[in-house]
XYZ file of C-alpha atoms in Angstrom:
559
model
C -6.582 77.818 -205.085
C -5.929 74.687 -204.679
C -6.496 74.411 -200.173
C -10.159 75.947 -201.810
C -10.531 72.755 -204.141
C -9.779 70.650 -201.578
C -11.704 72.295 -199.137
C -14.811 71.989 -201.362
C -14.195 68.201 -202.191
C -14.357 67.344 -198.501
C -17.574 69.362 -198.309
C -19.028 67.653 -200.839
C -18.372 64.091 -199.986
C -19.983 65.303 -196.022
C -23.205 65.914 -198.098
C -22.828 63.015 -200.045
C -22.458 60.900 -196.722
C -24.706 62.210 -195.217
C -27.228 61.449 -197.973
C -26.436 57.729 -197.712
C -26.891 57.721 -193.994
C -29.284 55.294 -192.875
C -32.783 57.350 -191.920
C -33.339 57.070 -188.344
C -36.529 54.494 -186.830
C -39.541 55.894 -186.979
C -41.743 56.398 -183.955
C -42.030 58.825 -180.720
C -39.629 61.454 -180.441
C -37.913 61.306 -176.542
C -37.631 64.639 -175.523
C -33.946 64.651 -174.094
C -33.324 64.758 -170.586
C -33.020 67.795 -168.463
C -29.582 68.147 -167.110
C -30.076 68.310 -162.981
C -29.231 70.708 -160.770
C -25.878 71.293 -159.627
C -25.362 71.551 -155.589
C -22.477 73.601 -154.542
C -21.248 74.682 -151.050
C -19.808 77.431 -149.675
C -18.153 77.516 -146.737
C -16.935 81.317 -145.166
C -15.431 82.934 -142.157
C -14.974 86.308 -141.544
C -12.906 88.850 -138.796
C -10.125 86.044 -137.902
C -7.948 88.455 -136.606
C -5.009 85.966 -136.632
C -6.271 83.597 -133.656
C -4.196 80.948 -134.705
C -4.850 79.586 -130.773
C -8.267 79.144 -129.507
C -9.254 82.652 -128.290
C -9.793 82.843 -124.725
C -13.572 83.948 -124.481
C -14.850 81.590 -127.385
C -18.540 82.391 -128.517
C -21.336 83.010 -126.576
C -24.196 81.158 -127.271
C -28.146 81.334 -125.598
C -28.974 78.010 -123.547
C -32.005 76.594 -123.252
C -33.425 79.393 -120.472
C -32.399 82.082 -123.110
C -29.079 82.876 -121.458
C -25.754 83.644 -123.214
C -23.278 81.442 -122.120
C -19.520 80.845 -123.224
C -18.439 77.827 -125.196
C -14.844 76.942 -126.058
C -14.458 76.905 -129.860
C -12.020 78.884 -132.813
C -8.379 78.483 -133.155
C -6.722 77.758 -136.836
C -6.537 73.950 -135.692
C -9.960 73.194 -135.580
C -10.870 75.904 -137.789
C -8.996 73.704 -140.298
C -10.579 70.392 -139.292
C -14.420 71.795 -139.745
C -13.660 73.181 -142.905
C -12.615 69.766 -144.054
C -15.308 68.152 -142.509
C -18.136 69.863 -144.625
C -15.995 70.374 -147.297
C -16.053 66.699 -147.921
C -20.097 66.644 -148.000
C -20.026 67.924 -151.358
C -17.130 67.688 -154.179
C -18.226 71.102 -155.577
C -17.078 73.548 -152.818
C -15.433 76.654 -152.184
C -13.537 78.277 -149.027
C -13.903 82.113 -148.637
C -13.490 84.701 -146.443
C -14.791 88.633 -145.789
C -12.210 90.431 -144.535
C -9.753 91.323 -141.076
C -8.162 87.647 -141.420
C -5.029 89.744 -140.118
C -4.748 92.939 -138.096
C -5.352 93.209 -134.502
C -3.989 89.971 -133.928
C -2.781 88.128 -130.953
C 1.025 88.660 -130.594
C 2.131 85.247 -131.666
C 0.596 85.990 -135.394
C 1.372 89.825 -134.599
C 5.382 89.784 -133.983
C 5.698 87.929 -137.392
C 3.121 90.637 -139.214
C 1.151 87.940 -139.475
C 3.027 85.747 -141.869
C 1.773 83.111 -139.660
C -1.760 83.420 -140.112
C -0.852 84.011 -143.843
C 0.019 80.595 -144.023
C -2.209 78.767 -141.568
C -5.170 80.058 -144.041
C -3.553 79.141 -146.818
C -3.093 75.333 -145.565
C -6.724 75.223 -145.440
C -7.389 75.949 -148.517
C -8.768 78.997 -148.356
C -9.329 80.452 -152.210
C -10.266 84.102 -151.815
C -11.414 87.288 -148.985
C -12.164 90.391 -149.547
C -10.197 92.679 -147.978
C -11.019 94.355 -144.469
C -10.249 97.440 -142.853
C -7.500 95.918 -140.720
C -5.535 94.334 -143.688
C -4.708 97.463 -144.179
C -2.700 98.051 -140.475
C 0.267 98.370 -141.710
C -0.342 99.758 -144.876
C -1.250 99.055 -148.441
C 2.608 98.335 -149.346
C 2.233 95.715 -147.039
C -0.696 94.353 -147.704
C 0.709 93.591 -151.202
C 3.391 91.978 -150.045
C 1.495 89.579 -147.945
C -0.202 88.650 -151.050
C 2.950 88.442 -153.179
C 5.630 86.910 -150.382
C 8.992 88.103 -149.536
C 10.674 89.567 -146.611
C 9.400 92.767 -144.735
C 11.547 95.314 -146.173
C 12.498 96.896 -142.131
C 12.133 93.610 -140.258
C 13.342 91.090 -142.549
C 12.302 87.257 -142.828
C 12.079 85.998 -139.358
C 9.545 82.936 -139.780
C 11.240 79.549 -139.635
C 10.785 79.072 -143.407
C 10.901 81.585 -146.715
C 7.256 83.517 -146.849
C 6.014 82.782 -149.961
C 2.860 84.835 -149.691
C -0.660 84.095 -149.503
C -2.315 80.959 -151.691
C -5.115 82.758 -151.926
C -6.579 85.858 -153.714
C -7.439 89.492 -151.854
C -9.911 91.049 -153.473
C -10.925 94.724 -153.584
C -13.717 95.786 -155.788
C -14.142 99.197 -153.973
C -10.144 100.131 -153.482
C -9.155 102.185 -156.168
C -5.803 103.649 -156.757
C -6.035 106.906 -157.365
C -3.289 107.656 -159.283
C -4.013 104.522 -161.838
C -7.551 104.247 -161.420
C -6.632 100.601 -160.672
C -8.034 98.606 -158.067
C -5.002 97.498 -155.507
C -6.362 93.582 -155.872
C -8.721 91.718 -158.221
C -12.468 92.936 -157.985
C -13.821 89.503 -157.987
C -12.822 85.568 -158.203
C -14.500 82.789 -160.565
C -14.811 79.539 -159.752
C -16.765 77.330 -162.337
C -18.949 73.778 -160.878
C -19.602 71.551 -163.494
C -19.029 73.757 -166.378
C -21.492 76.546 -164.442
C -19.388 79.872 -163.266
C -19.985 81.429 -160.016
C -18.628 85.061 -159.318
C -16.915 85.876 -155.973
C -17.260 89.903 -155.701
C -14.875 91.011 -152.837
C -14.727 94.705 -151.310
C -14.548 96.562 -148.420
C -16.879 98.723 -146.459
C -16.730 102.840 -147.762
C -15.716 104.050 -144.541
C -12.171 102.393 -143.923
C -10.321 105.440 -144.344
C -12.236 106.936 -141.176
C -11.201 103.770 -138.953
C -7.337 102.838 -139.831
C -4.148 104.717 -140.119
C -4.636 107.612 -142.238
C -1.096 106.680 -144.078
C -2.290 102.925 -144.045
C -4.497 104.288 -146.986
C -3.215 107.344 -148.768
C -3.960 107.228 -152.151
C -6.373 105.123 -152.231
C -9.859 105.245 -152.439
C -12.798 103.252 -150.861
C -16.154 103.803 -153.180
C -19.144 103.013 -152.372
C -20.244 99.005 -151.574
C -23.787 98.775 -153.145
C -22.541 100.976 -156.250
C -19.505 99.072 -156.580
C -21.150 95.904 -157.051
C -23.622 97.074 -159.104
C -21.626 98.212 -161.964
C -19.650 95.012 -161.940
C -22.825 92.710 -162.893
C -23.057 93.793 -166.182
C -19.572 93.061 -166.810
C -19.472 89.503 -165.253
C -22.948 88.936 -167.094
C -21.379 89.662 -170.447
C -19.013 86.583 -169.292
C -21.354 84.416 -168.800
C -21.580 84.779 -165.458
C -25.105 84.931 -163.532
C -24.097 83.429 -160.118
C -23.145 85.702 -158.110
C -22.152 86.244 -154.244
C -20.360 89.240 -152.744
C -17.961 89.284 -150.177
C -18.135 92.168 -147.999
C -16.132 93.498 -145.302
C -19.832 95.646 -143.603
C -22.069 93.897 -141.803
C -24.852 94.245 -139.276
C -26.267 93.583 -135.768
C -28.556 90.919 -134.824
C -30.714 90.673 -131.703
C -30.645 87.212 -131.898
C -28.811 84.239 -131.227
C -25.799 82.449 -134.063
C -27.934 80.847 -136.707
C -30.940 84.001 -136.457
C -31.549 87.338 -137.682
C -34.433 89.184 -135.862
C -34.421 92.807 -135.326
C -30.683 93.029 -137.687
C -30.083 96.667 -137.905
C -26.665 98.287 -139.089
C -25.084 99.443 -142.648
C -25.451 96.105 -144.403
C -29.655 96.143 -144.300
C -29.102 99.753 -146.697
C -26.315 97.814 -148.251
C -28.288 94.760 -149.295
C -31.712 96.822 -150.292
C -29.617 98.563 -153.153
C -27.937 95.982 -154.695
C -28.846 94.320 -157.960
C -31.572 91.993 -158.081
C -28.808 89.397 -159.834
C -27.060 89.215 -156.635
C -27.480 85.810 -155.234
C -26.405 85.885 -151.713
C -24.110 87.759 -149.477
C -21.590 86.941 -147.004
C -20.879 89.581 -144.666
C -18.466 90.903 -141.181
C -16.822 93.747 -139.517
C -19.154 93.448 -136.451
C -18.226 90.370 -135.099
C -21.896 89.148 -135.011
C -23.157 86.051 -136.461
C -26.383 85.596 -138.652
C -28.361 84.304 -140.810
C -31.054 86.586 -141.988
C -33.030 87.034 -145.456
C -32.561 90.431 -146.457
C -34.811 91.925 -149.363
C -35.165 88.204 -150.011
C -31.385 87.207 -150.338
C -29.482 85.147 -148.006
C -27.289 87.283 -145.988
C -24.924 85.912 -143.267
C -21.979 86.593 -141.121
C -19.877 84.086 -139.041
C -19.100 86.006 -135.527
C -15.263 85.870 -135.336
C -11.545 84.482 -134.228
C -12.666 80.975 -136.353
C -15.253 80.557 -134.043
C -18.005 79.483 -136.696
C -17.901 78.412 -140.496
C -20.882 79.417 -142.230
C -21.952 76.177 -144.737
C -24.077 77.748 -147.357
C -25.575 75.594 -149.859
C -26.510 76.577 -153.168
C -28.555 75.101 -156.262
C -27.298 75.958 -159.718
C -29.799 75.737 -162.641
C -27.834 74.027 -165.627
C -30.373 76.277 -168.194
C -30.013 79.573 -166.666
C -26.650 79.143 -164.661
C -28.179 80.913 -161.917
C -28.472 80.105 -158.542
C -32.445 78.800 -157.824
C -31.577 78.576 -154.286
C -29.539 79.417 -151.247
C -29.834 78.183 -147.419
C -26.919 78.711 -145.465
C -26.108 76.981 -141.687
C -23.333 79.195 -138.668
C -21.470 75.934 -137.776
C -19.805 76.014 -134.555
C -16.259 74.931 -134.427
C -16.072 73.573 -130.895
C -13.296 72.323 -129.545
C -14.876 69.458 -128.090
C -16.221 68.056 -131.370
C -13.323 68.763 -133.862
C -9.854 67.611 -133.960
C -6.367 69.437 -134.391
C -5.617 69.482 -138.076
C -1.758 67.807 -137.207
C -0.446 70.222 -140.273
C -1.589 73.424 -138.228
C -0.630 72.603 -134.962
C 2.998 71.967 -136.127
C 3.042 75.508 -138.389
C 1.590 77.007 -134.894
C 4.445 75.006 -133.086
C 7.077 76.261 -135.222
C 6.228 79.912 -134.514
C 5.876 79.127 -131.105
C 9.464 77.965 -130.496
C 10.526 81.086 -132.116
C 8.506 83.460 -129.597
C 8.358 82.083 -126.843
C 10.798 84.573 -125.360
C 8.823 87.918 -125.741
C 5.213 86.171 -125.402
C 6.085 85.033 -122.249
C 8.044 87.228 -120.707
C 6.619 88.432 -117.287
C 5.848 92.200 -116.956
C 4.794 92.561 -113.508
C 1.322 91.773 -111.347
C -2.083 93.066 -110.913
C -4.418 93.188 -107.889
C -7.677 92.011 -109.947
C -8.756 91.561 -113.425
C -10.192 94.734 -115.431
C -12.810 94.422 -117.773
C -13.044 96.569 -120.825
C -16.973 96.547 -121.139
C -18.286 99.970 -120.582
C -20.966 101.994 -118.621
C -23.948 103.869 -120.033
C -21.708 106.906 -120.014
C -18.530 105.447 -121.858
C -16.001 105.030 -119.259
C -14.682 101.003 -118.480
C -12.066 100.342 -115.747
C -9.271 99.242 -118.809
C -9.881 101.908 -120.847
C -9.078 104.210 -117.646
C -5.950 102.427 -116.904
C -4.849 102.816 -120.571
C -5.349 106.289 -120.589
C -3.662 106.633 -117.442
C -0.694 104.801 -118.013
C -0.474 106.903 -121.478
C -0.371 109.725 -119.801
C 2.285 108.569 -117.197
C 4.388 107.528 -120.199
C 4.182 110.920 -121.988
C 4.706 113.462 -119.188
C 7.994 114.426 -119.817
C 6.244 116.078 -123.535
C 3.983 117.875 -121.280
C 1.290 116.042 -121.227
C -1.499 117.080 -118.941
C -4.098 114.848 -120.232
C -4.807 111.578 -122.291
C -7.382 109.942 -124.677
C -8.171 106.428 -125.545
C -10.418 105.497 -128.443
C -12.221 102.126 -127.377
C -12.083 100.353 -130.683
C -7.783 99.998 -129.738
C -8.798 97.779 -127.018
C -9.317 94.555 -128.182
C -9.420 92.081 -124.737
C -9.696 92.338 -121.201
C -6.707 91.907 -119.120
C -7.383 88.640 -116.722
C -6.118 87.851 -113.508
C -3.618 84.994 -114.475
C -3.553 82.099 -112.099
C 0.037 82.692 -110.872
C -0.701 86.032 -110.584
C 1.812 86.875 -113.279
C 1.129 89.254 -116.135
C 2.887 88.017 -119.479
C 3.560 90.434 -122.409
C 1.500 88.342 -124.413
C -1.548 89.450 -122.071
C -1.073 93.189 -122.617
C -0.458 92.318 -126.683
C -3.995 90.647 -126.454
C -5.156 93.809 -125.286
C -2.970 96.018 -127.383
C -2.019 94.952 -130.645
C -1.704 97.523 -132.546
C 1.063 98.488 -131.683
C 0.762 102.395 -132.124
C 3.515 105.009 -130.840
C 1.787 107.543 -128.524
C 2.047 111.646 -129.896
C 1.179 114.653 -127.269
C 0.089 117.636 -129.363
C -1.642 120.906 -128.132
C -4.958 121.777 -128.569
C -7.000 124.431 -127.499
C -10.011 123.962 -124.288
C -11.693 124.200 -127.350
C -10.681 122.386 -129.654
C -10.657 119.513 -127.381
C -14.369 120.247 -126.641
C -14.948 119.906 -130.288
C -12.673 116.758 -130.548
C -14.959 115.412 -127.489
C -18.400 116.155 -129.799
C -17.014 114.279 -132.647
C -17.799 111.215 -130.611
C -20.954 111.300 -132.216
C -20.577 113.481 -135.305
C -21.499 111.858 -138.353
C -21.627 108.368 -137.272
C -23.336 105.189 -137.405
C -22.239 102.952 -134.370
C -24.383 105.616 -131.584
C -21.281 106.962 -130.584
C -17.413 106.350 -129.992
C -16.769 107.871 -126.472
C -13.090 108.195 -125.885
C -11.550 107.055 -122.319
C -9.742 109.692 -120.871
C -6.983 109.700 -118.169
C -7.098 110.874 -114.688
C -7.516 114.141 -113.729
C -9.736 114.970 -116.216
C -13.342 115.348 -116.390
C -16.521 116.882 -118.172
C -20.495 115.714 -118.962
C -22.688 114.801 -121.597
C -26.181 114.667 -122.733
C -27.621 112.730 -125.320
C -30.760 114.569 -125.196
C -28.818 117.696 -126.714
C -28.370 117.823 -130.748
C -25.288 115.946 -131.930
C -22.434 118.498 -131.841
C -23.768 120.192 -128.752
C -23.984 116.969 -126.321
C -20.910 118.231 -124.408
C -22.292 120.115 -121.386
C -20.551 123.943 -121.786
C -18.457 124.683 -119.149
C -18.121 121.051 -117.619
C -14.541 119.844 -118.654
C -12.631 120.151 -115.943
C -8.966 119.350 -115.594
C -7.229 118.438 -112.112
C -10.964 120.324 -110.572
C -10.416 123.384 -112.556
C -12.508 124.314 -115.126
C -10.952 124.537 -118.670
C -9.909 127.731 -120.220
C -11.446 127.466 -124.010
C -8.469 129.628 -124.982
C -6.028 127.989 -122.778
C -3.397 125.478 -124.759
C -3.690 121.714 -123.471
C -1.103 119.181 -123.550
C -3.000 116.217 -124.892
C -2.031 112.717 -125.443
C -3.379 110.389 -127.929
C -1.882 107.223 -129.984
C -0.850 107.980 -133.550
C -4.435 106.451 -135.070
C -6.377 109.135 -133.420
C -3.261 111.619 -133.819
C -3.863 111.107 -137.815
C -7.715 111.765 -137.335
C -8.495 107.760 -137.524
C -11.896 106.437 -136.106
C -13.306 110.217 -137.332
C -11.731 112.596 -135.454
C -10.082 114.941 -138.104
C -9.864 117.651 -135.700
C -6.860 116.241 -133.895
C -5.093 116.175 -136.993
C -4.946 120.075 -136.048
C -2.991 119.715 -133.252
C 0.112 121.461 -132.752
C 3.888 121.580 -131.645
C 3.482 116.862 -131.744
C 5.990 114.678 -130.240
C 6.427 111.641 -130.875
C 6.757 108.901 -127.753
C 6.689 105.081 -126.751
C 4.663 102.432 -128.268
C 1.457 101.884 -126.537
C 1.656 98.262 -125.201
C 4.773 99.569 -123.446
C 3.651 102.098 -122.093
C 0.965 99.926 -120.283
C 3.957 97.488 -119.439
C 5.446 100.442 -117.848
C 2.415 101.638 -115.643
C 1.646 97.912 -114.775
C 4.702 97.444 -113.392
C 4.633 100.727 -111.310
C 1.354 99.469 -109.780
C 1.595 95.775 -109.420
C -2.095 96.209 -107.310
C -4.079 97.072 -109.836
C -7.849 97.119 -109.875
C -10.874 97.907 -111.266
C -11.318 101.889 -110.306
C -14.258 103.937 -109.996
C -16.127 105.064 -113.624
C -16.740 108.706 -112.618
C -14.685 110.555 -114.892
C -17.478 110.903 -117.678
C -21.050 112.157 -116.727
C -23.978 111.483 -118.969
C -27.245 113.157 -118.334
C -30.080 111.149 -119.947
């Protein structure tokens, strides 16, 4: 009773104070002043793949007669110096990132599962990615522990200093735990300028479980991108939240050059058109293109790949409404020639250096020429031949009669070193993976039905596996899908292929769990496990220290 005496004292006296106040001057009322707009940038990468170094081929860029033309630039050194650079234009700024920052790395990033590029990114301050398909290489488990830090629970610590995990936050909107109906990281990240919140959504493209390790992913689930978002606005609206970009591991392909968009086609256009009208902008990957397009009138972009290009967005926050009034972003090169070494990366890069130097260098043997992995109009390029081959050298003993190769495992052409040497680190490049091979046995025609799912169901045109030696058959693309494989054409060692006859085929344990969409060879029977696939190519190259280049008539496509 007596805190409510009190209590009503003290509001008393306010009224009585307030009473006495002195009345204010009279004249014009100033109408008070509008708070101005607050400029924030964004700066975003996407698909580093952990080139810590300065990838060999760079970008390719169109000069002024129109033609594409390399020029040096990527590499975590000056990666780190451009994102300093514009980060220093603007006080209000924020590093982020769509997805594959790891996976399919280089081996000096890959032999320490890329604790390296962990921490590289972290030093420049990155604060959040979404998660790609190929953070999940190795699996979810350890995914979450390159978040988290700690040792590899089969390798150990082997870095020159405790992992403590990454400094900044994966985030996986669409990756749901099954199980707990949990997503495996945060759905989004929000970073506040000036007192005005801006939402990060992070996810994944729908289709990972189709293009990594079946076991990578089991028990999890990938929903769908547009959907995903869509329920989340509400959500981060009823926080107060009406800025918002999304992160997203899909993306599309240009016709143009870096900083363009004409003719963009591919899963992000769809993507885009569906999502809610409150989302701001959108910064995309996967493809390995760069852009910078207007989609449905939102700025859309994507920054090519290896920390070849930064994308500097710029946006303009409305104090009122807290939502963005307007976005323009630039695809910053990060040439070598006009950026310097950030001195903290090159000594992290250093540091791992010293400690692999004795497997990245080691010399595996000689080749006659350098082999490109481009393709012809049928499928067939001279690597993806010799990688077949050599798998199927490497797996005889399990019977095999035959081998297949799915393209997207073959991430670099091998060059002709100057010394003529070939270094493990130059197969790595090409291999990274690291998958063991399995020979299973499947049917003349099953493997004819294996051979039409190169175009079942998909989005890409087409994923047309190399094949080894020996073996041969023909396609249309005027046929139907699921009937482009000419009956009667496959051929093995120039006889034609029994449909009921058992084949001894050889694949690498992606395709063996019916990765890159081919379920079917998830049928096969009586598997054996073999070697990994990087040494089985260091095996073949060193029985053929002349190799070349060899004819691309193993695949026939009519039309």
């Amino acid at each position: 009773m007596r805190h409510s005496l009190a209590l009503s004292s003290i509001v008393t006296l306010a009224a009585l104070l307030a009473g006495c106040a002195t009345p204010p001057a009279q004249g014009p009322t100033a109408a008070p002043a509008a708070a101005a707009p607050v400029k924030v940038k964004v700066l975003a990468i996407n698909d580093f793949h952990g080139n810590l170094k300065t990838p060999s081929g760079g970008i390719r860029v169109r000069d002024a007669e129109g033609r594409l033309t390399p020029v040096p630039a990527g590499g975590a050194e000056y990666l780190a110096s451009a994102v300093a650079e514009l980060r220093a234009k603007n006080p209000n700024h924020i590093f982020v990132a769509a997805g594959d920052l790891i996976g399919a790395s280089p081996l000096l990033s890959a032999v320490f599962r890329d604790e390296p590029t962990i921490e590289a990114l972290s030093l420049m301050g990155l604060e959040a990615s979404a998660v790609g398909n190929h953070e999940f290489d190795k699996g979810a488990a350890e995914l979450v522990r390159l978040q988290r830090g700690g040792c590899n629970d089969t390798d150990g610590c082997k870095g020159p200093q405790p992992f403590k995990g990454a400094q900044y936050q994966y985030l996986a909107a669409s990756t749901v735990n099954i199980q707990t109906g949990q997503t495996l990281f945060p759905a989004y990240h929000i970073k506040s300028f000036q007192g005005i919140p801006v939402a990060f959504i992070g996810l994944t493209l729908k289709g990972t479980p189709e293009i990594v390790v079946p076991a990578g992913v089991a028990g999890l689930r990938f929903d769908d991108e547009a959907e995903t978002v869509n329920r989340l606005v509400p959500e981060l609206q009823r926080q107060g939240v009406q800025a918002i970009v999304v992160l997203i591991h899909e993306g599309g392909v240009p016709t143009g050059d870096y900083n363009e968009c004409p003719g963009i086609s591919g899963p992000i256009v769809d993507i885009v058109k569906r999502l809610d009208k409150a989302v701001d902008a959108v910064i995309s990957g996967h493809t390995h293109r760069a852009y910078n397009c207007r989609i449905d009138g939102r700025l859309v972009t994507s920054g090519d790949k290896y920390g070849t290009i930064v994308t500097e967005m710029d946006l303009v926050l409305d104090p009122a409404t807290r939502d963005v009034t307007s976005a323009s972003a630039n695809n910053v090169i990060v040439r070598t020639a006009s950026f310097a070494k950030e001195p903290r990366l090159t000594a992290l890069i250093a540091q791992y250096e010293a400690l692999s130097v004795k497997l990245t260098q080691r010399v595996v043997g000689r080749i006659g020429a350098g082999i490109p992995r481009e393709g012809n109009a049928a499928g067939e390029s001279p690597l993806g031949q010799i990688i077949a081959d050599a798998q199927l050298a490497a797996t005889r003993r399990a019977g095999a009669q035959l081998a297949l190769m799915n393209p997207g495992g073959i991430r670099a052409a091998l060059p002709l070193p100057a010394d003529g040497q070939l270094r493990y680190e130059d197969l790595f490049s090409v291999q990274p993976f690291y998958n063991n091979l399995v020979t299973l046995t499947l049917t003349g025609a099953q493997l004819q039905q294996v051979l039409e799912q190169q175009w079942a169901g998909r989005t890409d045109g087409g994923r047309v596996l190399h094949v080894s030696q020996g073996f041969a058959y023909s396609w249309d693309s005027a046929r139907p899908i699921g009937q482009r494989v000419l009956p009667g054409s496959l051929r093995l060692d120039g006889q034609p292929v029994d449909p009921a006859t058992p084949l001894r085929v050889t694949v690498n344990a992606f395709l063996a769990g019916g990765g890159d969409s081919f379920p079917l060879l998830k049928e096969g029977k009586d598997a054996v496990t073999g070697i990994m696939d990087v040494d089985a190519l260091e095996l073949y190259v060193k029985a053929n220290p002349t190799l070349a280049p060899g004819p691309l008539n193993r695949i026939t496509r009519l039309n």
